[in-house]
Structure formats: C-alpha cells, structure tokens
Coordinates of C-alpha atoms in Angstrom, one line a residue:
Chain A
X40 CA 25.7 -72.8 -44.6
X41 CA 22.6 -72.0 -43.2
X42 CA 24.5 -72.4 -39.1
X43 CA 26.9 -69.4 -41.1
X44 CA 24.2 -67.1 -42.4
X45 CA 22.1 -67.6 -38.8
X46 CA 25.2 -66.5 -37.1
X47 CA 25.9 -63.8 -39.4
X48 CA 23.0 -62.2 -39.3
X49 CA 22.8 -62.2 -35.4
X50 CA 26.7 -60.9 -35.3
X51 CA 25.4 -57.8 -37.2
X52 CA 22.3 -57.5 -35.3
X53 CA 24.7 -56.8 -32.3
X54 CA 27.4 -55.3 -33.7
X55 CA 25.7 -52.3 -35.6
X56 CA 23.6 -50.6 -32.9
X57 CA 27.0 -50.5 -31.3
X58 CA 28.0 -48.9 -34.5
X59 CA 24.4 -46.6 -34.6
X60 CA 25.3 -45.2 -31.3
X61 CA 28.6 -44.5 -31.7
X62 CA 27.7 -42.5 -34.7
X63 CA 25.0 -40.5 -32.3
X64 CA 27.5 -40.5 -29.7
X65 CA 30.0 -38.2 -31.8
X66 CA 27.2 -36.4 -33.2
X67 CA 26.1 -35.1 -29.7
X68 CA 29.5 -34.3 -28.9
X69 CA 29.7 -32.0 -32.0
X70 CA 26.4 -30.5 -31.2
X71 CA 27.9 -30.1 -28.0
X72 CA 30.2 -28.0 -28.9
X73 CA 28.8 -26.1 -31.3
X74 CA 26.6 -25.1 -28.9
X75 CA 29.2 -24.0 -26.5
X76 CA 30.8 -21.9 -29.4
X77 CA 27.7 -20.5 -29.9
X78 CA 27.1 -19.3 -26.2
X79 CA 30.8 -18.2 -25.7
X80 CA 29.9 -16.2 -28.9
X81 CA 27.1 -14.9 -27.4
X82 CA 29.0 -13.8 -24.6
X83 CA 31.7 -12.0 -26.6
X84 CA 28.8 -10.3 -28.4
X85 CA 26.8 -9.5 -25.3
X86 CA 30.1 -8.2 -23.9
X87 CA 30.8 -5.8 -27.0
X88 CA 27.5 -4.5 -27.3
X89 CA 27.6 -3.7 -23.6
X90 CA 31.1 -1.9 -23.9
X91 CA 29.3 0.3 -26.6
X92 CA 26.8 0.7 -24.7
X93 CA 28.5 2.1 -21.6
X94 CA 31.0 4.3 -24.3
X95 CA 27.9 5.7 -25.9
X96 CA 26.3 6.4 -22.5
X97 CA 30.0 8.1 -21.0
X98 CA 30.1 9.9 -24.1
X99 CA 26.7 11.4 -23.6
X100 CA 27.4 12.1 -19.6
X101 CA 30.4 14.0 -20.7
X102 CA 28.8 15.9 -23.8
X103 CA 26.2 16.6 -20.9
X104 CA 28.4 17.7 -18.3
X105 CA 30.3 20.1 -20.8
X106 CA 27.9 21.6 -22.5
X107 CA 25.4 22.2 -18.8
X108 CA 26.2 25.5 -18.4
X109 CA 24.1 26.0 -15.3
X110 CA 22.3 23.5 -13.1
X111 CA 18.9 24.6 -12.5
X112 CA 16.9 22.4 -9.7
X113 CA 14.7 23.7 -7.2
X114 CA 11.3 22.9 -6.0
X115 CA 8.0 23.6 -6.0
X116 CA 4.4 23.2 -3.9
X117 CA 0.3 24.2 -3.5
X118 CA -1.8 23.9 -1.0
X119 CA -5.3 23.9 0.7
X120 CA -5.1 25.5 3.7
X121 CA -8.7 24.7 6.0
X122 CA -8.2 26.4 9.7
X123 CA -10.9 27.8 12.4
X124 CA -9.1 30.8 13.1
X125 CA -11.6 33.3 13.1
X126 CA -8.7 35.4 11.7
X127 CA -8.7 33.5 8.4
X128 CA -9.8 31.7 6.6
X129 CA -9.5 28.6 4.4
X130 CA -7.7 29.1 1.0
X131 CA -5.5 27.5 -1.9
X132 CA -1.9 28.6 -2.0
X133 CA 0.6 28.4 -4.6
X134 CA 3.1 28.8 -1.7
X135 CA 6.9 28.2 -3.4
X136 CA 8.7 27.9 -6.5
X137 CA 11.8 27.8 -5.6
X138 CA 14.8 27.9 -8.2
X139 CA 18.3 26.8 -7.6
X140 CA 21.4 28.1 -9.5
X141 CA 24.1 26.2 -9.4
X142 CA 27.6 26.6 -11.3
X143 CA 30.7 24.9 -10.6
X144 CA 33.5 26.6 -12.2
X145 CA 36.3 24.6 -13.1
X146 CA 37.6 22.6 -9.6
X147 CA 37.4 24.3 -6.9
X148 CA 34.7 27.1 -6.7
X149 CA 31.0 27.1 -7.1
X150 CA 28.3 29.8 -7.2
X151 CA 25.3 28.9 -5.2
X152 CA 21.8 30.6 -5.7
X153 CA 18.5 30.2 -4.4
X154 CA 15.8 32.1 -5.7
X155 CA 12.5 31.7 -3.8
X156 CA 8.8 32.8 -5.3
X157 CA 7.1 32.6 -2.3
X158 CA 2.7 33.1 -2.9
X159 CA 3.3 33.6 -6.6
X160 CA 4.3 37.3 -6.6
X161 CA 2.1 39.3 -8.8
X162 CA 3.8 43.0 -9.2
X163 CA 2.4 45.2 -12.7
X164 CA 3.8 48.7 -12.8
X165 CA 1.4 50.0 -15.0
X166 CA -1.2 49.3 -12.2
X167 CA 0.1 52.0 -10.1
X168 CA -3.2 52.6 -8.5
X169 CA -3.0 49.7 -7.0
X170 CA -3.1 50.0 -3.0
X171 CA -0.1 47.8 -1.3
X172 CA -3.1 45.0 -0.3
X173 CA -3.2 43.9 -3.7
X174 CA 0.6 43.2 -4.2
X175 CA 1.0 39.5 -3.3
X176 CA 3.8 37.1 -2.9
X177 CA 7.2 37.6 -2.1
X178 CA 10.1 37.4 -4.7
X179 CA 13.5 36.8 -2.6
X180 CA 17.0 36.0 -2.9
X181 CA 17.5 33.2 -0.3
X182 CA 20.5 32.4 -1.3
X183 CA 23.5 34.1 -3.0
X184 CA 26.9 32.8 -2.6
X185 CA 30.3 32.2 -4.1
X186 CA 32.3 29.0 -2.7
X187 CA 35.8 28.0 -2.6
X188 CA 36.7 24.7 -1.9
X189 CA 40.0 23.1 -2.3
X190 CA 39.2 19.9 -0.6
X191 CA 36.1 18.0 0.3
X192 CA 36.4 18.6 4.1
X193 CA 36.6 22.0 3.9
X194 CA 34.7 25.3 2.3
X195 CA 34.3 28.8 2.3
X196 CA 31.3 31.1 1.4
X197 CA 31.0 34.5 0.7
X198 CA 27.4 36.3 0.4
X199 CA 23.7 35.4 1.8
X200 CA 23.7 31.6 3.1
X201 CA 21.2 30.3 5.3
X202 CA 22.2 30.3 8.7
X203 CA 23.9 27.0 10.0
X204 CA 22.3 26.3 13.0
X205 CA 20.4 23.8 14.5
X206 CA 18.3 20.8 12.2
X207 CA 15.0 22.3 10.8
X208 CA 16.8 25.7 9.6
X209 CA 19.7 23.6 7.3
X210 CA 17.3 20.6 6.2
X211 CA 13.6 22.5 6.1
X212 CA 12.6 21.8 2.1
X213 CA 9.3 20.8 1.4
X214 CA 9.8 17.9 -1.1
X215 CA 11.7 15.9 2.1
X216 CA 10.2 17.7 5.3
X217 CA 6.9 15.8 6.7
X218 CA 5.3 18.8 7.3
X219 CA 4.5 22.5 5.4
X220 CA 4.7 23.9 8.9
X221 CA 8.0 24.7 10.3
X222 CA 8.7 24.3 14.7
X223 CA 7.4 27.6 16.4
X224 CA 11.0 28.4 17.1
X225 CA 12.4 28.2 14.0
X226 CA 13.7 31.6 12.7
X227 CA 12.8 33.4 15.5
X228 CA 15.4 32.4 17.5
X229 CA 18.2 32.5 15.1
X230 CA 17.8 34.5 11.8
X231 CA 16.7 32.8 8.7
X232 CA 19.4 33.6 6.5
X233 CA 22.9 35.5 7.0
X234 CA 24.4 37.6 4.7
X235 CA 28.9 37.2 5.5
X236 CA 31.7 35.0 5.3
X237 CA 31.4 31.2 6.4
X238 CA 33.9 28.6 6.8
X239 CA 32.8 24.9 7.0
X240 CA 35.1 22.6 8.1
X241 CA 34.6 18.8 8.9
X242 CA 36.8 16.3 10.4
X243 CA 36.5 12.7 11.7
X244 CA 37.3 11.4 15.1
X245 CA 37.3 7.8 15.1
X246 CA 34.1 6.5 13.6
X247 CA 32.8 9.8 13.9
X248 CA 32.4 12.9 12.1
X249 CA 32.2 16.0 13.3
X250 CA 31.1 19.3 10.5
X251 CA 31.7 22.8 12.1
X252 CA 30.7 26.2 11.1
X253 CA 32.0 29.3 11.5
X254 CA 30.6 32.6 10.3
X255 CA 30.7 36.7 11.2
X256 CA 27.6 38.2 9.3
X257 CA 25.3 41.8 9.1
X258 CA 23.3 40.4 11.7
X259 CA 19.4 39.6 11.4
X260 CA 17.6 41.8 9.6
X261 CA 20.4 43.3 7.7
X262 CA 20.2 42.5 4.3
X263 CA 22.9 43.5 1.7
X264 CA 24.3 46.5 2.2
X265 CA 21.7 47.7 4.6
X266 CA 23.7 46.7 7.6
X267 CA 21.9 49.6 9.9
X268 CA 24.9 49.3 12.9
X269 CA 28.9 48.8 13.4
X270 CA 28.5 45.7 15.1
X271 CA 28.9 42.7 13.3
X272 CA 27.2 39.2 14.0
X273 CA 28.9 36.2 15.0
X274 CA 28.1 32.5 14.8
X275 CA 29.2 28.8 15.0
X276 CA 27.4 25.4 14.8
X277 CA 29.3 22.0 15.2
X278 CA 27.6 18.4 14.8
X279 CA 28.8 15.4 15.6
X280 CA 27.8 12.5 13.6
X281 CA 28.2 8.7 15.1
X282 CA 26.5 5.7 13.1
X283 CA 22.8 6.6 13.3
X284 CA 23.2 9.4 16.3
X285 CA 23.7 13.2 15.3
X286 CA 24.6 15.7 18.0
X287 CA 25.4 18.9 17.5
X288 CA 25.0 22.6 19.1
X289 CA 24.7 25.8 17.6
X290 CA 25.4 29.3 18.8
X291 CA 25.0 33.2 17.7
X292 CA 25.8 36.5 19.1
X293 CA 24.5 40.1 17.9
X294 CA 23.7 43.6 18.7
X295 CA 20.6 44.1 16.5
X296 CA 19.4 47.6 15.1
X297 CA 17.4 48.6 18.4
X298 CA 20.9 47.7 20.4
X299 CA 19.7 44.9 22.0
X300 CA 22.3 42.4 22.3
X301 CA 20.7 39.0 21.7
X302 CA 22.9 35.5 22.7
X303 CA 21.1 32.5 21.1
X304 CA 22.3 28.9 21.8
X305 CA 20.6 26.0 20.5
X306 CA 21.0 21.8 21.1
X307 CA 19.9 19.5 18.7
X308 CA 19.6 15.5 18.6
X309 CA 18.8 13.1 15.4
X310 CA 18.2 9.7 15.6
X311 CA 17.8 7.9 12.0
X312 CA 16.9 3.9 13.0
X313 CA 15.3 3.2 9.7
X314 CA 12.3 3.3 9.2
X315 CA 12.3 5.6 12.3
X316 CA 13.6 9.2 12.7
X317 CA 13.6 11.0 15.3
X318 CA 14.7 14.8 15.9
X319 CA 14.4 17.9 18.8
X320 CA 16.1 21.1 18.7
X321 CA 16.0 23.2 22.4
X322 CA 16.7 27.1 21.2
X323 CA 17.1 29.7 24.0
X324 CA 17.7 33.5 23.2
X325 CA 19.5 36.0 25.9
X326 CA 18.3 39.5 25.0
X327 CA 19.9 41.6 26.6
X328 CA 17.8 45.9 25.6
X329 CA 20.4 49.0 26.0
X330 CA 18.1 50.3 28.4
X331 CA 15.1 48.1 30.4
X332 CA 15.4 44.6 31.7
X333 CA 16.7 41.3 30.4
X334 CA 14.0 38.7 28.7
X335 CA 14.4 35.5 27.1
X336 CA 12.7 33.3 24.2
X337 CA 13.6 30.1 23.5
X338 CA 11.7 27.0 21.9
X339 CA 11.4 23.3 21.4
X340 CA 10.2 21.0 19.4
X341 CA 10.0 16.6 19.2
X342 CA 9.6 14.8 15.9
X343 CA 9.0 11.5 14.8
X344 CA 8.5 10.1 11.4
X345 CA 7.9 5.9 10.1
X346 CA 8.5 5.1 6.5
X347 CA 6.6 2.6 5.7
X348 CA 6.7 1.9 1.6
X349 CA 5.9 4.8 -0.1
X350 CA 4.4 5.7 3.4
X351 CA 5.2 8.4 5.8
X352 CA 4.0 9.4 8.9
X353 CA 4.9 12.6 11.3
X354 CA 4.0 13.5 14.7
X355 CA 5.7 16.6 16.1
X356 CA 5.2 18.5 19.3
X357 CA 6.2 22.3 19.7
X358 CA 6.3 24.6 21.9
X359 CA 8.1 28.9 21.9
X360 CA 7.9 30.9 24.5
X361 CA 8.1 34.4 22.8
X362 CA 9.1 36.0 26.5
X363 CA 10.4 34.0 29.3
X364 CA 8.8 36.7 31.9
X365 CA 5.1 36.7 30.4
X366 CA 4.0 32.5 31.0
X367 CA 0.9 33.8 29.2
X368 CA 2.3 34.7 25.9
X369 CA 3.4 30.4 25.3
X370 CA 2.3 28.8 22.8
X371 CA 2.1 24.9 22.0
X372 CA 1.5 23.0 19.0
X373 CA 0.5 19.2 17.9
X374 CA 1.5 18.0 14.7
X375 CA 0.5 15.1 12.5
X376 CA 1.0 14.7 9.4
X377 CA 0.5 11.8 7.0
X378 CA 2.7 12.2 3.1
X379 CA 2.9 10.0 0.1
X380 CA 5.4 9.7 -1.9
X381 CA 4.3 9.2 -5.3
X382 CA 7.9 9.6 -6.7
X383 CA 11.1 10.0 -4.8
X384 CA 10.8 13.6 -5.6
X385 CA 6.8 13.7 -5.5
X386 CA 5.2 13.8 -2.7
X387 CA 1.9 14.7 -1.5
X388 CA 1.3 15.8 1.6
X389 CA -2.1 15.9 4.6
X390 CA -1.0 17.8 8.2
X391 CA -3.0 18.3 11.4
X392 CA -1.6 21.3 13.9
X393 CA -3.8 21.8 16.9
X394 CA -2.5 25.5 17.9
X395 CA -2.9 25.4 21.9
X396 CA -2.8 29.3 23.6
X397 CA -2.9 30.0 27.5
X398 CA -5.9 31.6 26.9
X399 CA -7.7 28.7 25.6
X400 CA -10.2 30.9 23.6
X401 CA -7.8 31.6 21.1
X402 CA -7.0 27.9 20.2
X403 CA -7.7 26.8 16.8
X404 CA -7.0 24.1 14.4
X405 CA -5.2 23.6 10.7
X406 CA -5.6 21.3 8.4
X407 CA -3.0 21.6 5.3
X408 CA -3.2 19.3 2.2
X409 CA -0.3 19.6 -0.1
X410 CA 1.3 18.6 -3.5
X411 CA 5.2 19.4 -3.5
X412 CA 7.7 18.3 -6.2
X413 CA 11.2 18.5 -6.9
X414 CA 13.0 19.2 -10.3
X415 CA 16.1 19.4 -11.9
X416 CA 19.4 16.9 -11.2
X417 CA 18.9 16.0 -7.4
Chain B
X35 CA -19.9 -5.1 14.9
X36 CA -18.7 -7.4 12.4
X37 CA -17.8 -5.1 9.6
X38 CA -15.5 -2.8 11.1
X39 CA -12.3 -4.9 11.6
X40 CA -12.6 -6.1 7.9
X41 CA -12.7 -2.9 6.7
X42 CA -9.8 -2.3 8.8
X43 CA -8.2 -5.0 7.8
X44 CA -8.5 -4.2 4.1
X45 CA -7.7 -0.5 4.9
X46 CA -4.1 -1.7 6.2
X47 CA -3.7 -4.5 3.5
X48 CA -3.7 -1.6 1.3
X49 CA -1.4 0.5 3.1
X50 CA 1.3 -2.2 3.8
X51 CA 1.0 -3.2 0.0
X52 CA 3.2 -0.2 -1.0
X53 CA 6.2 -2.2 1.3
X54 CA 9.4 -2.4 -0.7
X55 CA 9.5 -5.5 -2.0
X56 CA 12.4 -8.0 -2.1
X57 CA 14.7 -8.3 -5.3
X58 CA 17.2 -10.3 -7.3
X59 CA 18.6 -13.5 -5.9
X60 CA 22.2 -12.8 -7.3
X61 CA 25.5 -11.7 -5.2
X62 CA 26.8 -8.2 -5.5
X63 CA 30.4 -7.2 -5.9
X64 CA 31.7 -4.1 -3.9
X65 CA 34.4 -3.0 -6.0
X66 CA 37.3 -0.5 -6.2
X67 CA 40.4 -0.2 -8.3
X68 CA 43.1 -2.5 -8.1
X69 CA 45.1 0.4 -6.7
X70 CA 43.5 1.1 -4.0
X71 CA 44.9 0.4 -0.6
X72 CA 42.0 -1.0 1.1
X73 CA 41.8 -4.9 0.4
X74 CA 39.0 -5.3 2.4
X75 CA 35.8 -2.9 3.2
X76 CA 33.2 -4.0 6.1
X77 CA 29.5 -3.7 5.3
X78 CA 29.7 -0.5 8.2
X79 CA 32.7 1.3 6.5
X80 CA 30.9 1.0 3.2
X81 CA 27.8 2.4 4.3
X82 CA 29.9 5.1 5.9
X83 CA 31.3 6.1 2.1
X84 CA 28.1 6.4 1.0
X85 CA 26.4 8.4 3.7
X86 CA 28.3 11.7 3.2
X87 CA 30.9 10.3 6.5
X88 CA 34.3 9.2 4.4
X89 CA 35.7 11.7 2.1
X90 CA 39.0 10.0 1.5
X91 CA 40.7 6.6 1.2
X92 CA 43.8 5.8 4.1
X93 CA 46.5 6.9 1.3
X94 CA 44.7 10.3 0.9
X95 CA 43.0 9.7 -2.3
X96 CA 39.4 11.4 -2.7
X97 CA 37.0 8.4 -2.6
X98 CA 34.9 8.8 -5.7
X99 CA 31.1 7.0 -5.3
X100 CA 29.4 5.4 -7.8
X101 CA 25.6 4.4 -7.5
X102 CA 23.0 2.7 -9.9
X103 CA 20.0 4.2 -11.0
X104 CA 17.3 4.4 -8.2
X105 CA 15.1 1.6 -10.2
X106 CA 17.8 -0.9 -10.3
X107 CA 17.2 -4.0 -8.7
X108 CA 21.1 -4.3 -8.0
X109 CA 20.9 -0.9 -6.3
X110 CA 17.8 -2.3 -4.3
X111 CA 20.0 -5.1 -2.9
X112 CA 22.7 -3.1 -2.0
X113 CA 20.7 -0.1 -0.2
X114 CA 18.7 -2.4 1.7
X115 CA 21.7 -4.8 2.6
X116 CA 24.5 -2.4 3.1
X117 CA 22.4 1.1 4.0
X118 CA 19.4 -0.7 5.5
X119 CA 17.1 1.7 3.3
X120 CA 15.2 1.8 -0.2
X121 CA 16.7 3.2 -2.9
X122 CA 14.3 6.3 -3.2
X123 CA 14.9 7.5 0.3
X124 CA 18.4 7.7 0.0
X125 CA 17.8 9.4 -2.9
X126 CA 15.6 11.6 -1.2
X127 CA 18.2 12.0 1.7
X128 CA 21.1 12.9 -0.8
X129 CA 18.4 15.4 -3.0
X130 CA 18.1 17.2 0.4
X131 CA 22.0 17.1 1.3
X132 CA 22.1 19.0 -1.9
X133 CA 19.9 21.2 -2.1
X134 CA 21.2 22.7 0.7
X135 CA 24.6 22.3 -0.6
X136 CA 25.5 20.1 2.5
X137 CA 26.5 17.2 0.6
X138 CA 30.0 16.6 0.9
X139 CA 30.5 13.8 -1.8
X140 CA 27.3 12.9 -3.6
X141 CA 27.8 9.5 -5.5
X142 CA 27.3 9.8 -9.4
X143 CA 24.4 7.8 -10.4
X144 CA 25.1 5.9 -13.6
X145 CA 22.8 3.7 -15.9
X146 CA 24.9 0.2 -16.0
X147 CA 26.9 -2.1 -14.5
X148 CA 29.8 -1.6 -17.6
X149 CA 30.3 1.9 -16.8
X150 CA 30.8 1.4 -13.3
X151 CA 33.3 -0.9 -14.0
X152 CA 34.9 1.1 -16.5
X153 CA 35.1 4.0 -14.4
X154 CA 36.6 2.4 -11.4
X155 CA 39.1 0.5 -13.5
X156 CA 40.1 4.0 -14.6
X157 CA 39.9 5.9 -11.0
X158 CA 42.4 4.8 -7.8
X159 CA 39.9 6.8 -5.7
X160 CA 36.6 5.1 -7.0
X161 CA 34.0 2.7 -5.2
X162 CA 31.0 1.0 -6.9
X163 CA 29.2 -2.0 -6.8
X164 CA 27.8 -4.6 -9.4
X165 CA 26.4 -7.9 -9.5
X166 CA 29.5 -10.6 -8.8
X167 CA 29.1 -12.5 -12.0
X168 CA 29.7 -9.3 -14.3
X169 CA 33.2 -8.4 -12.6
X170 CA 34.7 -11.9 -11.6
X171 CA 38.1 -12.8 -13.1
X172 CA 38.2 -8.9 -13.8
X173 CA 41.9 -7.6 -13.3
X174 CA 41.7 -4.2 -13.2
X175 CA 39.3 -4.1 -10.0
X176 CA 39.2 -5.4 -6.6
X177 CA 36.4 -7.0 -4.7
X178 CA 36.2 -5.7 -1.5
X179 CA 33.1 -7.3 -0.2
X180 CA 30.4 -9.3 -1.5
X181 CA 26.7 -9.3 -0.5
X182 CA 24.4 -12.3 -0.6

C-alpha cells in the first residue's frame, strides 16, 4: 500500500506539470492570436482613418481649387545699400513688391500678370505742388498677357511678356537669384520686356529637350500703343536642355525710334552639378544709325554658385562694353555674394560688387544686404 | 597663433551644421497606374519627369506629377536619391519656373501618401511616389522603381 501511494504520488508529480504547461501552452496560443486580431484590426482602422483623411484633404484641395478665383503670388524685398560712390550715398530701400495675377480659365487659356512696385511709389494728387524730385518709385505693368495652350509643349501669348532671351532676363527674381544686382548687360542689350505675340514651342530630341521662342513685338521702348514707328521687332531664343547642360542662343532684330537698326545675338551656357551652378551669357548688339557710322555693345558675364545646407554662395564676373569703338567707356564688375535661406522662399541676402572703370578714379565699391521673400502658392 | 584656427574651426562647424541631413531608412515606391504603358522607369527618366523635361507618357498620355510636401522625410529620400537635390531647392527651382510661367508641368504637392495613391489609381497619366510598404499588394498601381 504504501509501494502504491509512493508511486502515485511521484506519477502525478510528473504527469501534471505536463498537464500545467499544456494548459499555458494553449493559453499563449490564444493570446497569440488575439493579439494578431488586434493588430490586423489596427490596421484596418489605421487604413480607414487614413482613407478619410486623404477624402477630407481631396475634398478641401478641390473646394480650394474651385472657389480660388485668382492666384495671387509675387514677391517682395528691402535693402541696405552701403557704396563709396561719391555720387551716392548709402541708404535703405524698399526696392520690390511685386504682385502676380494669375487665372486659368477653364483648360486651355490663362491670363498672366505681373505687377511690379518698384521703390515703394508714393504719388498724392492733392500735393500738386510737389516738384517731380519728390515722386518716388515706379508703379509698372511688367507683365500683361493672355495664353492659349492646347498642349503642354506648346503656347501662345498675346500682350507685354518679358523678353525670352538669354538666362538672367527669363530667371532674374530676387527670392532665387544670388544677387540684387543684375550682369551689366542685362537689358541693355535686349529690351526688358516686349509688348506682341509669342509662340513657345518645345520638343525633345532624344534625351534632350529643346524650348524655342518666337515673337514679332513694338520694339524696345515702345510700350502699348505708343509704338512711335512702322517697323515692327522681331525675335527668337531656342535652348537646348541635355541632363545637367543647358545651351541655348538668343536673337533680336529692330529699327528703334531714332532709326537705328540694332541686331542683338546672344549665347548662353548652364551647368547645374548639384551643389554647383554655373552660368555665362555673351550678348553682342549690331547698331547699325540712318546716318553716321556703325558701333557695337555687347556684354558678358560668369557665375558660380555652391549650396551648401541652407548655404549659398555667388561669385560672378561682368563685364559691358557700352561702345565697341571707345575701349575707354568698359566697364567691369566683381561679384560676391553670400545668401541664407531661412525658408525655401526666405532668403536673406549680403553682396560685394567692386565696380572697375578705365579710368580707375571712378571705381567704387557696393555692399548690398537684403531680406527677400516669396508669397502666395509657388 | 593658437586661437585663430579654432575659431575657424568653430566658424565652419557652424556653417556645415545647416547640411541636409540624412532621413528614413524605409524603401520608396515609384508608382503609376496600372494602365500605364511604361513597366519600368530608370532613376534618369524619373528624374527627367520631374524636372520640367517629359511632358507625356510613350502612348501620348499627359504625365501628371505628384510630389510630397517639401518637409516630408519620404520626399527627402526621393529628391536626394532620384534628383540629387534637397527638397527646398527644388522647390525653389520650380517657384522660379513659375513665376516666370516657364514651367511646363509643375508636380501637385499633396499632404499624404493616401492621396497619392488615390490619385494615381484614378489617373492613366499619373506618377508619384510613396514609401513601399504603404502600396505593396496594391492592384490598381504599378511599381515602377524602388529606391533603397
């Protein structure tokens, strides 16, 4: 009896941890899965809550894309201007405000509008004794057109557009240009703006691709209807884009008001090799007077800029000739600049130009600090 | 003697600091719509759609670009992998295509991942990208590329 009990007792003792774990065994396994029903749960939730959220958010971009009735952007800067030009002197200046227009109605057309505040015009009729030396700023339309386009690769534009031609005259905005100075050349050469007709085209050939421009305008210095001769300007700009290498040329014809007729070409080169950049333009002006003697003017400048971070740095040598027959008149320009960009659409800026004359006692120095921003839905 | 190159040292410590620096681990999907032609898109032909260089797909469709919001650390990994810049200067670069109404095809910048997907399971012409675990097993888009 007591052989039985002994043997017994150590027969349970092995058998029911067996039993124990067993029991623990399936009670992990149902934990288990619990838990996986919980996380696939999760899931399903996580997934609803993020379909609602991306309905609630397309709801809202469309609400905001029908009820925008115009898309106002622009941009905006002020500046300390330090020089020793004995011809000024240094000063703050509340140099742009810039306002852009833009509507696209329905598919295919667009109206396009740039509105510039340049010096923060101050104009008050009831002042009329003011003498002209206290009207400041400058209040123009820069840009004023209407734009068909049927397909992405191709566009025309009817009214004032900036002139397509070279680098710095297309891409020159403050908020992503190193400097607040523009090259020497730039709009001297070819005009500024052009009030006509424009066709863009662009086309790829192979892994390139090429944009062209085509446009018959007043002519510089012929704004609106105050086109002040017959003749009629021409003008065409092509660049060819391949990886990170840009090419292109640009060229203009005109017979301005004094009957001069003036043959512009220019060259320009881009090389983007992040965080590098790298850009010249080469302009040279035929002018060819009714009566007197050929000159020419033409103009050049290098630039290179490093990103580093929120870092950028610019160094940029110019140089115009004003008249190809009088050496003296040349004038040369270093350029460096250093900007931060506090925001991709902040940025402030610090520039150095050494202005270099043939007659050496007319050099003098600039030093520009700047604060520029962009708005609206860039 | 001695103090100058420390000072020189911290002076560039401080400027270097504001380098981009590296994000997210996780692998991103290039995606389009599971109607679209292309099967495949190299890391060059997808930088080329979203640099202003390819307006349509081989069929003729208009390509239609989708991008993340500039602070999105999946956008970071894809502009510094597939356009070999940070987001904000490619933001900058596109701000400046258009406001000189140069920019040809501007991608629309949307807040998530969800929408992306949504819209390109909705658009033959569409191209986005989101992170590879939030499109996997998805049937109405098609991974074109992924990036480590």
């Amino acid at each position: 009896m007591r052989r039985f009990l002994i043997g017994a007792i150590l027969a349970l003792t092995a058998v029911l941890p067996g039993i124990a774990l067993a029991e623990d065994q399936t009670r992990i396994d149902r934990l288990e899965q619990e838990l996986r029903d919980l996380k696939q749960e999760n899931q399903e939730i996580k997934k609803r809550l993020d379909g609602v959220a991306a309905e609630s958010e397309e709801t809202r971009d469309s609400f905001g894309r029908i009820s925008s009735f115009v898309n106002i952007s622009g941009y905006a800067d002020a500046e300390f201007y330090l020089t020793d030009n004995d011809s000024d002197n240094a000063h703050f200046r509340v140099r742009h405000l810039s306002l852009f227009f833009i509507k696209d109605i329905q598919k295919e057309w667009r109206l396009f509008s740039e509105i510039e505040y340049e010096d923060a015009p101050f104009v008050e009729s009831e002042h009329t004794t003011d003498d002209p030396g206290t009207v400041q700023g400058k209040l123009l339309v820069e840009q004023m057109y209407v734009e068909y386009h049927p397909e992405l690769d191709w566009n025309v534009r009817a009214g004032r557009f900036i002139t397509p031609a070279g680098l710095w005259n297309i891409y020159h905005y403050p908020p992503y240009v190193p400097t607040q100075t523009r090259p020497l050349m730039v709009r001297r050469i070819f005009p500024q703006v052009s009030d006509g007709v424009q066709l863009m085209y662009s086309f790829t050939a192979g892994e390139s691709v090429v944009d062209t421009h085509l446009y018959v305008a007043n002519g510089a210095g012929n704004p609106g209807r105050l086109d002040r001769n017959e003749e009629k300007a021409w003008g065409a700009r092509a660049h060819l884009q391949q990886g990170s290498h840009g090419l292109g040329a640009s060229v203009y014809r005109e017979i301005d008001n004094v009957d001069i007729l003036r043959n512009a070409f220019g060259l320009h080169y881009l090389w983007d090799f992040s965080p590098f950049r790298f850009q010249t333009e080469y302009q040279y002006r035929q002018n060819s007077p009714d009566t007197g003697s050929d000159f020419i003017d033409r103009g050049f400048y290098a630039q290179l800029t490093y990103d580093i971070g929120k870092w950028t740095l610019a160094a940029r040598y110019d140089w115009y000739d004003p008249n190809g027959s009088q050496p003296q008149a040349d004038i040369f320009r270093y350029t460096g600049a250093v900007n931060y960009h506090f925001a991709y659409n902040v940025v402030g800026k610090a520039e150095y130009n050494r202005n270099v004359f043939e007659d050496s006692t007319e050099d003098y120095n600039e030093v520009i600090l700047a604060i520029v921003v962009a708005i609206g839905d860039l | 003697m001695y103090r100058l190159p420390r000072i020189l040292i911290l002076f560039f410590a401080a400027f270097f600091a504001a380098a981009p620096a590296a994000a997210l681990s996780e692998t991103i999907a290039i995606i389009v719509n599971r109607d679209n032609p292309q099967k495949a898109l190299s890391r060059d032909e997808i930088r080329r759609i979203y640099t202003n260089s390819v307006l349509e797909w081989s069929d003729g469709t208009p390509v239609a670009i989708y991008d993340l919001s500039v602070d999105d650390p999946v956008r970071e990994v894809f502009s510094g992998r597939v356009l070999r810049k940070a987001p904000s200067k490619v933001a900058q670069e596109w701000a400046h295509l258009k406001i000189t109404n140069q920019a040809k095809n501007p991608p629309t910048a949307v807040k998530s991942e969800s929408i992306i997907i949504r819209r390109i399971a909705r658009e033959k012409g569409a191209i986005g990208y989101v992170s590879l675990s939030s499109v996997e097993g998805n049937p109405e888009v098609r991974i074109v590329n992924t990036i480590q």
